[in-house]
């Protein structure tokens, strides 16, 4: 089988795709992962996939932005590759790869074509013509798709509302996480690694890119420091907006209060040192990082977007706030830090995500393929 994704940088969709591939390899499948380039490389998750035994094929013309000539070349390259490999299954991830991967698969007559939606690419805030065009494209692509996998019930409901595919073509398979690594990480070691002593720490694991809305997070921390002066923010992750984030830190007077750690591969070990975890995104599917936070026993404050409310339950495992509202986020941070229910929240959070195990995700995919692969 062949999985297709535009880029293997560090992110939820990318990690899910890689874990799908390595897990399916363990289940006896022959797996090739096709990815594109950005800035001259496929991204750090390509090394993770190769270390797990997955064959990774890099196509420099497979890019995330819409570029007609490169997109045509990527489609031609995918068709050539699929004709050489003769896979039984092509499984694409996210929007751009979902278009090119599915079209190439149908051109080549691949028997089974699957696609995973890591959050629909149409949103309410888009201009009506743009949103309508994207929905129409998704409807057309659903006609050449054997199964569409969504990671949240909310996305399944959107598919029904916008009449994207038939109900029997839709499967809800949540992104699997290596839960045990987050359950067992040592807090004292993490605090030493972060160099935070007894300071209260708010942590985020996210790309520094527009949809993650780091500006709202920084404004919220600045407001929360009025009540908690020694509050520290730790951000794990990197991205194209790093320079503007650094400028915002200085403009808000947060120099010395914010640590930007960049891309790290020891996230489970670092997260254990947080007191509160935050997700300030303006749009999401069901972010893996929220599941990881809850598995680590952390109270979570998150934007009420996408499928986040399926795991973050106000009063039980965390707080939900409107996206783009720094005042609401600041109030929730202060409430979380002053809460006396940390032990109960840790217990309930771990229980809430107990079904998000990586092996369960791979097993459900295996069952899905068994239902539709000939022979």
CSV table of C-alpha atoms in Angstrom, one decimal:
chain,number,residue,atom,x,y,z
A,1,UNK,CA,0.0,0.0,0.0
A,2,UNK,CA,1.0,3.6,-0.5
A,3,UNK,CA,0.3,6.5,1.9
A,4,UNK,CA,0.6,10.1,0.6
A,5,UNK,CA,1.2,13.3,2.5
A,6,UNK,CA,2.6,16.6,1.2
A,7,UNK,CA,5.3,17.1,3.9
A,8,UNK,CA,6.6,15.3,6.9
A,9,UNK,CA,7.3,18.3,9.2
A,10,UNK,CA,6.4,18.0,12.9
A,11,UNK,CA,2.6,18.1,13.3
A,12,UNK,CA,-0.4,16.1,14.2
A,13,UNK,CA,-1.4,14.9,10.7
A,14,UNK,CA,2.2,14.0,9.9
A,15,UNK,CA,2.7,12.1,13.1
A,16,UNK,CA,-0.6,10.2,12.6
A,17,UNK,CA,0.4,9.3,9.0
A,18,UNK,CA,3.8,8.0,10.2
A,19,UNK,CA,2.4,6.0,13.1
A,20,UNK,CA,-0.2,4.5,10.7
A,21,UNK,CA,2.5,3.4,8.4
A,22,UNK,CA,4.8,1.9,11.0
A,23,UNK,CA,1.9,0.2,12.7
A,24,UNK,CA,0.6,-1.3,9.5
A,25,UNK,CA,4.1,-2.5,8.7
A,26,UNK,CA,4.0,-4.4,12.0
A,27,UNK,CA,0.6,-5.9,10.9
A,28,UNK,CA,2.3,-7.4,7.9
A,29,UNK,CA,1.5,-4.8,5.2
A,30,UNK,CA,4.1,-3.6,2.6
A,31,UNK,CA,4.0,0.1,3.1
A,32,UNK,CA,5.5,3.0,1.1
A,33,UNK,CA,5.1,6.6,2.3
A,34,UNK,CA,5.2,9.3,-0.4
A,35,UNK,CA,5.9,12.8,0.6
A,36,UNK,CA,7.0,16.1,-0.9
A,37,UNK,CA,9.7,18.7,-0.2
A,38,UNK,CA,9.6,22.1,1.4
A,39,UNK,CA,12.8,24.1,1.8
A,40,UNK,CA,14.8,21.4,0.2
A,41,UNK,CA,13.8,18.6,2.5
A,42,UNK,CA,10.9,16.2,3.3
A,43,UNK,CA,10.8,17.1,7.0
A,44,UNK,CA,12.1,15.5,10.2
A,45,UNK,CA,9.3,12.9,10.4
A,46,UNK,CA,10.7,11.3,7.3
A,47,UNK,CA,13.6,10.0,9.5
A,48,UNK,CA,11.1,8.7,12.0
A,49,UNK,CA,9.3,6.8,9.3
A,50,UNK,CA,12.5,5.3,7.9
A,51,UNK,CA,13.7,4.3,11.4
A,52,UNK,CA,10.4,2.4,11.7
A,53,UNK,CA,11.2,0.4,8.6
A,54,UNK,CA,8.9,2.3,6.2
A,55,UNK,CA,10.1,3.1,2.7
A,56,UNK,CA,9.9,6.8,2.1
A,57,UNK,CA,9.7,8.2,-1.4
A,58,UNK,CA,10.3,12.0,-1.8
A,59,UNK,CA,8.8,13.9,-4.7
A,60,UNK,CA,10.2,17.5,-4.8
A,61,UNK,CA,7.3,18.7,-6.8
A,62,UNK,CA,4.7,17.6,-4.2
A,63,UNK,CA,4.2,20.9,-2.4
A,64,UNK,CA,1.6,22.1,0.2
A,65,UNK,CA,0.8,25.5,-1.5
A,66,UNK,CA,-1.3,25.5,-4.7
A,67,UNK,CA,1.1,25.9,-7.6
A,68,UNK,CA,-0.4,24.6,-10.9
A,69,UNK,CA,2.7,23.6,-12.7
A,70,UNK,CA,4.3,21.8,-9.7
A,71,UNK,CA,0.9,20.2,-9.0
A,72,UNK,CA,0.7,18.8,-12.5
A,73,UNK,CA,4.3,17.5,-12.2
A,74,UNK,CA,3.4,15.9,-8.8
A,75,UNK,CA,0.4,14.2,-10.4
A,76,UNK,CA,2.5,12.8,-13.2
A,77,UNK,CA,5.1,11.6,-10.8
A,78,UNK,CA,2.5,10.0,-8.6
A,79,UNK,CA,1.0,8.2,-11.5
A,80,UNK,CA,4.4,6.9,-12.6
A,81,UNK,CA,5.2,5.7,-9.1
A,82,UNK,CA,1.8,3.9,-8.6
A,83,UNK,CA,2.1,2.2,-12.0
A,84,UNK,CA,5.5,0.9,-10.9
A,85,UNK,CA,4.4,-0.2,-7.4
A,86,UNK,CA,0.9,-1.6,-8.3
A,87,UNK,CA,-0.5,-1.1,-4.8
A,88,UNK,CA,-3.8,-2.5,-3.6
A,89,UNK,CA,-4.5,0.6,-1.5
A,90,UNK,CA,-3.6,4.3,-1.8
A,91,UNK,CA,-4.3,6.3,1.4
A,92,UNK,CA,-3.9,10.0,1.4
A,93,UNK,CA,-3.7,12.5,4.3
A,94,UNK,CA,-4.9,16.1,4.4
A,95,UNK,CA,-6.2,18.3,1.6
A,96,UNK,CA,-3.5,18.8,-1.1
A,97,UNK,CA,-2.3,15.2,-1.0
A,98,UNK,CA,-5.9,14.1,-0.8
A,99,UNK,CA,-6.6,15.7,-4.2
A,100,UNK,CA,-3.4,14.5,-6.0
A,101,UNK,CA,-3.2,11.1,-4.3
A,102,UNK,CA,-6.8,10.2,-5.0
A,103,UNK,CA,-6.8,11.4,-8.6
A,104,UNK,CA,-3.5,9.5,-9.4
A,105,UNK,CA,-4.9,6.4,-7.7
A,106,UNK,CA,-8.0,6.4,-9.9
A,107,UNK,CA,-6.0,7.1,-13.1
A,108,UNK,CA,-4.0,4.0,-12.2
A,109,UNK,CA,-7.0,1.8,-11.4
A,110,UNK,CA,-5.9,1.2,-7.8
A,111,UNK,CA,-8.7,-1.0,-6.2
A,112,UNK,CA,-9.0,0.8,-2.9
A,113,UNK,CA,-8.6,4.6,-2.4
A,114,UNK,CA,-8.8,5.9,1.2
A,115,UNK,CA,-8.4,9.4,2.5
A,116,UNK,CA,-8.0,10.7,6.1
A,117,UNK,CA,-9.3,14.2,6.9
A,118,UNK,CA,-7.3,15.8,9.6
A,119,UNK,CA,-9.8,18.6,9.9
A,120,UNK,CA,-11.8,19.8,6.9
A,121,UNK,CA,-10.3,22.5,4.8
A,122,UNK,CA,-13.5,24.5,4.5
A,123,UNK,CA,-14.4,26.8,7.5
A,124,UNK,CA,-17.3,29.1,8.4
A,125,UNK,CA,-15.1,32.2,8.3
A,126,UNK,CA,-14.1,31.6,4.7
A,127,UNK,CA,-15.8,33.8,2.0
A,128,UNK,CA,-18.8,31.9,0.7
A,129,UNK,CA,-17.4,31.4,-2.8
A,130,UNK,CA,-14.2,29.9,-1.4
A,131,UNK,CA,-16.0,27.6,1.0
A,132,UNK,CA,-18.5,26.5,-1.6
A,133,UNK,CA,-15.7,25.7,-4.1
A,134,UNK,CA,-13.9,23.6,-1.5
A,135,UNK,CA,-17.1,21.7,-0.5
A,136,UNK,CA,-17.8,21.0,-4.2
A,137,UNK,CA,-14.3,19.7,-4.7
A,138,UNK,CA,-14.7,17.4,-1.6
A,139,UNK,CA,-18.0,16.1,-2.9
A,140,UNK,CA,-16.4,15.2,-6.3
A,141,UNK,CA,-13.4,13.6,-4.7
A,142,UNK,CA,-15.7,11.5,-2.4
A,143,UNK,CA,-17.1,9.9,-5.6
A,144,UNK,CA,-13.7,8.3,-6.3
A,145,UNK,CA,-12.9,7.4,-2.7
A,146,UNK,CA,-13.6,4.0,-1.3
A,147,UNK,CA,-13.5,5.2,2.4
A,148,UNK,CA,-13.1,8.6,4.0
A,149,UNK,CA,-11.6,8.5,7.5
A,150,UNK,CA,-12.3,11.4,9.9
A,151,UNK,CA,-10.7,11.7,13.3
A,152,UNK,CA,-13.6,13.3,15.1
A,153,UNK,CA,-17.4,12.9,15.3
A,154,UNK,CA,-17.6,16.6,14.6
A,155,UNK,CA,-16.0,16.1,11.2
A,156,UNK,CA,-18.3,13.2,10.5
A,157,UNK,CA,-21.3,15.5,11.2
A,158,UNK,CA,-19.9,18.1,8.8
A,159,UNK,CA,-19.5,15.5,6.1
A,160,UNK,CA,-23.2,14.7,6.5
A,161,UNK,CA,-24.3,18.3,6.6
A,162,UNK,CA,-22.4,19.2,3.4
A,163,UNK,CA,-23.3,15.9,1.7
A,164,UNK,CA,-19.7,14.8,1.2
A,165,UNK,CA,-19.9,11.1,0.3
A,166,UNK,CA,-22.3,8.5,1.6
A,167,UNK,CA,-22.7,7.5,5.2
A,168,UNK,CA,-21.4,4.0,4.6
A,169,UNK,CA,-18.2,5.4,3.1
A,170,UNK,CA,-17.3,7.2,6.3
A,171,UNK,CA,-15.3,5.8,9.2
A,172,UNK,CA,-14.4,7.6,12.4
A,173,UNK,CA,-10.9,6.5,13.5
A,174,UNK,CA,-9.2,8.7,16.1
A,175,UNK,CA,-5.5,9.5,15.9
A,176,UNK,CA,-3.6,7.0,18.0
A,177,UNK,CA,-1.0,8.1,20.5
A,178,UNK,CA,1.8,6.3,22.3
A,179,UNK,CA,-0.1,6.9,25.6
A,180,UNK,CA,2.3,5.0,27.9
A,181,UNK,CA,5.2,7.4,27.1
A,182,UNK,CA,3.1,10.3,28.4
A,183,UNK,CA,1.7,8.4,31.4
A,184,UNK,CA,5.2,7.4,32.7
A,185,UNK,CA,7.4,10.5,32.1
A,186,UNK,CA,9.1,11.8,35.3
A,187,UNK,CA,8.0,15.3,36.4
A,188,UNK,CA,11.1,16.1,38.5
A,189,UNK,CA,13.4,15.3,35.5
A,190,UNK,CA,11.2,17.4,33.2
A,191,UNK,CA,11.3,20.4,35.5
A,192,UNK,CA,15.1,20.1,35.7
A,193,UNK,CA,15.3,19.9,32.0
A,194,UNK,CA,13.1,23.0,31.6
A,195,UNK,CA,15.1,24.9,34.2
A,196,UNK,CA,11.9,26.2,35.9
A,197,UNK,CA,12.3,25.4,39.6
A,198,UNK,CA,9.1,26.1,41.5
A,199,UNK,CA,7.6,28.6,38.9
A,200,UNK,CA,4.1,27.8,37.6
A,201,UNK,CA,4.5,26.7,34.0
A,202,UNK,CA,2.0,26.9,31.2
A,203,UNK,CA,3.0,24.8,28.2
A,204,UNK,CA,2.1,24.5,24.6
A,205,UNK,CA,3.2,22.1,21.9
A,206,UNK,CA,2.4,23.7,18.5
A,207,UNK,CA,3.8,24.9,15.2
A,208,UNK,CA,4.5,28.6,15.1
A,209,UNK,CA,2.1,29.2,12.2
A,210,UNK,CA,-1.1,31.4,11.8
A,211,UNK,CA,-3.8,28.7,12.5
A,212,UNK,CA,-2.2,28.0,15.9
A,213,UNK,CA,-2.7,31.7,16.9
A,214,UNK,CA,0.4,32.2,19.1
A,215,UNK,CA,-0.5,35.9,19.5
A,216,UNK,CA,-3.6,35.1,21.5
A,217,UNK,CA,-1.6,32.7,23.7
A,218,UNK,CA,1.0,35.4,24.4
A,219,UNK,CA,-1.5,38.1,25.1
A,220,UNK,CA,-3.3,35.7,27.5
A,221,UNK,CA,0.0,35.0,29.4
A,222,UNK,CA,0.7,38.7,29.7
A,223,UNK,CA,-2.8,39.2,31.2
A,224,UNK,CA,-2.5,36.2,33.5
A,225,UNK,CA,0.8,37.5,34.9
A,226,UNK,CA,-1.2,40.3,36.6
A,227,UNK,CA,-2.5,37.6,38.9
A,228,UNK,CA,0.5,35.2,38.7
A,229,UNK,CA,3.6,37.4,38.2
A,230,UNK,CA,6.1,34.5,38.1
A,231,UNK,CA,4.2,32.6,35.4
A,232,UNK,CA,6.3,31.1,32.7
A,233,UNK,CA,5.3,29.9,29.2
A,234,UNK,CA,7.1,27.1,27.5
A,235,UNK,CA,6.4,26.5,23.8
A,236,UNK,CA,7.7,23.4,22.0
A,237,UNK,CA,7.6,23.7,18.3
A,238,UNK,CA,8.8,25.8,15.4
A,239,UNK,CA,7.4,27.2,12.2
A,240,UNK,CA,7.3,30.1,9.7
A,241,UNK,CA,6.0,32.6,12.2
A,242,UNK,CA,8.9,32.3,14.7
A,243,UNK,CA,10.3,35.7,14.0
A,244,UNK,CA,6.9,37.5,14.4
A,245,UNK,CA,6.3,35.5,17.6
A,246,UNK,CA,9.6,36.7,19.0
A,247,UNK,CA,8.6,40.3,18.1
A,248,UNK,CA,5.3,39.8,19.9
A,249,UNK,CA,7.1,38.5,23.0
A,250,UNK,CA,9.2,41.7,23.2
A,251,UNK,CA,6.2,43.9,22.4
A,252,UNK,CA,4.2,42.4,25.2
A,253,UNK,CA,7.0,42.7,27.7
A,254,UNK,CA,7.4,38.9,28.0
A,255,UNK,CA,11.2,38.7,27.5
A,256,UNK,CA,12.5,36.3,30.2
A,257,UNK,CA,9.0,34.8,30.7
A,258,UNK,CA,8.7,32.7,27.5
A,259,UNK,CA,10.9,29.9,26.3
A,260,UNK,CA,10.7,28.9,22.6
A,261,UNK,CA,12.3,25.4,22.6
A,262,UNK,CA,11.9,24.8,18.8
A,263,UNK,CA,11.4,21.3,17.4
A,264,UNK,CA,12.0,18.6,20.0
A,265,UNK,CA,11.8,14.8,19.9
A,266,UNK,CA,11.5,14.4,23.7
A,267,UNK,CA,8.0,15.9,23.9
A,268,UNK,CA,6.7,13.4,26.4
A,269,UNK,CA,9.6,14.1,28.8
A,270,UNK,CA,9.1,17.8,28.5
A,271,UNK,CA,5.3,17.9,28.9
A,272,UNK,CA,5.6,16.2,32.3
A,273,UNK,CA,7.1,19.4,33.6
A,274,UNK,CA,4.1,21.6,32.7
A,275,UNK,CA,1.5,22.6,35.3
A,276,UNK,CA,-1.2,23.5,32.7
A,277,UNK,CA,-1.3,22.8,29.0
A,278,UNK,CA,-2.8,25.2,26.5
A,279,UNK,CA,-4.0,25.0,22.9
A,280,UNK,CA,-4.9,28.4,21.3
A,281,UNK,CA,-5.7,27.2,17.8
A,282,UNK,CA,-8.3,28.9,15.6
A,283,UNK,CA,-9.1,25.6,13.8
A,284,UNK,CA,-8.4,21.9,14.4
A,285,UNK,CA,-9.6,18.5,13.8
A,286,UNK,CA,-8.9,16.5,16.9
A,287,UNK,CA,-5.3,17.6,17.9
A,288,UNK,CA,-3.1,14.8,19.0
A,289,UNK,CA,-1.4,17.1,21.4
A,290,UNK,CA,-4.5,17.5,23.5
A,291,UNK,CA,-4.7,13.7,23.8
A,292,UNK,CA,-1.0,13.6,24.8
A,293,UNK,CA,-1.6,16.4,27.5
A,294,UNK,CA,-4.5,14.4,29.0
A,295,UNK,CA,-2.5,11.2,29.0
A,296,UNK,CA,0.2,13.1,30.9
A,297,UNK,CA,-2.4,14.0,33.6
A,298,UNK,CA,-2.4,17.7,32.8
A,299,UNK,CA,-5.4,20.1,33.0
A,300,UNK,CA,-6.0,21.3,29.5
A,301,UNK,CA,-7.2,24.7,28.3
A,302,UNK,CA,-8.2,24.7,24.7
A,303,UNK,CA,-10.0,26.6,22.0
A,304,UNK,CA,-13.5,25.2,21.5
A,305,UNK,CA,-12.9,24.3,17.8
A,306,UNK,CA,-13.2,21.1,15.7
A,307,UNK,CA,-13.4,18.0,17.8
A,308,UNK,CA,-11.6,19.4,20.9
A,309,UNK,CA,-14.7,19.2,23.0
A,310,UNK,CA,-14.8,15.4,22.4
A,311,UNK,CA,-11.9,15.0,24.9
A,312,UNK,CA,-11.7,18.3,26.8
A,313,UNK,CA,-14.7,18.3,29.1
A,314,UNK,CA,-15.2,21.5,31.1
A,315,UNK,CA,-15.4,20.7,34.8
A,316,UNK,CA,-13.8,17.3,34.3
A,317,UNK,CA,-10.6,17.4,32.3
A,318,UNK,CA,-10.1,21.1,31.5
A,319,UNK,CA,-11.5,24.3,30.2
A,320,UNK,CA,-12.8,25.3,26.8
A,321,UNK,CA,-12.5,29.0,25.6
A,322,UNK,CA,-13.6,30.8,22.5
A,323,UNK,CA,-10.8,31.0,19.8
A,324,UNK,CA,-9.1,34.3,19.6
A,325,UNK,CA,-10.1,35.5,23.1
A,326,UNK,CA,-7.0,36.3,25.2
A,327,UNK,CA,-9.1,37.5,28.2
A,328,UNK,CA,-11.0,34.2,28.4
A,329,UNK,CA,-7.8,32.2,28.0
A,330,UNK,CA,-6.0,34.2,30.7
A,331,UNK,CA,-8.9,33.7,33.1
A,332,UNK,CA,-8.8,29.9,32.5
A,333,UNK,CA,-5.1,29.8,33.0
A,334,UNK,CA,-5.4,31.5,36.4
A,335,UNK,CA,-8.3,29.2,37.4
A,336,UNK,CA,-6.4,26.1,36.4
A,337,UNK,CA,-3.3,27.1,38.3
A,338,UNK,CA,-5.4,27.8,41.4
A,339,UNK,CA,-7.5,24.7,41.2
A,340,UNK,CA,-7.5,22.2,44.0
A,341,UNK,CA,-8.7,19.4,41.8
A,342,UNK,CA,-5.4,18.5,40.1
A,343,UNK,CA,-5.4,14.9,41.2
A,344,UNK,CA,-9.0,14.3,40.0
A,345,UNK,CA,-8.3,16.1,36.7
A,346,UNK,CA,-5.2,13.9,36.1
A,347,UNK,CA,-7.2,10.8,36.8
A,348,UNK,CA,-10.2,11.8,34.6
A,349,UNK,CA,-8.0,13.0,31.8
A,350,UNK,CA,-6.2,9.8,31.5
A,351,UNK,CA,-9.5,7.9,31.6
A,352,UNK,CA,-10.9,10.2,28.9
A,353,UNK,CA,-8.2,9.3,26.4
A,354,UNK,CA,-7.7,5.7,27.2
A,355,UNK,CA,-9.2,4.6,23.9
A,356,UNK,CA,-6.8,6.7,21.8
A,357,UNK,CA,-4.1,4.0,21.9
A,358,UNK,CA,-1.9,3.8,18.7
A,359,UNK,CA,-2.6,0.0,18.4
A,360,UNK,CA,-6.3,0.5,18.4
A,361,UNK,CA,-6.0,3.0,15.6
A,362,UNK,CA,-3.9,0.6,13.5
A,363,UNK,CA,-6.2,-2.2,14.2
A,364,UNK,CA,-9.3,-0.3,13.0
A,365,UNK,CA,-7.4,0.7,9.8
A,366,UNK,CA,-6.5,-3.0,9.3
A,367,UNK,CA,-10.1,-4.0,9.7
A,368,UNK,CA,-11.1,-1.2,7.2
A,369,UNK,CA,-8.7,-2.5,4.6
A,370,UNK,CA,-9.7,-6.1,5.1
A,371,UNK,CA,-13.3,-5.1,4.3
A,372,UNK,CA,-12.4,-3.6,0.9
A,373,UNK,CA,-9.1,-5.1,-0.4
A,374,UNK,CA,-9.8,-7.7,-3.1
A,375,UNK,CA,-8.9,-11.3,-2.1
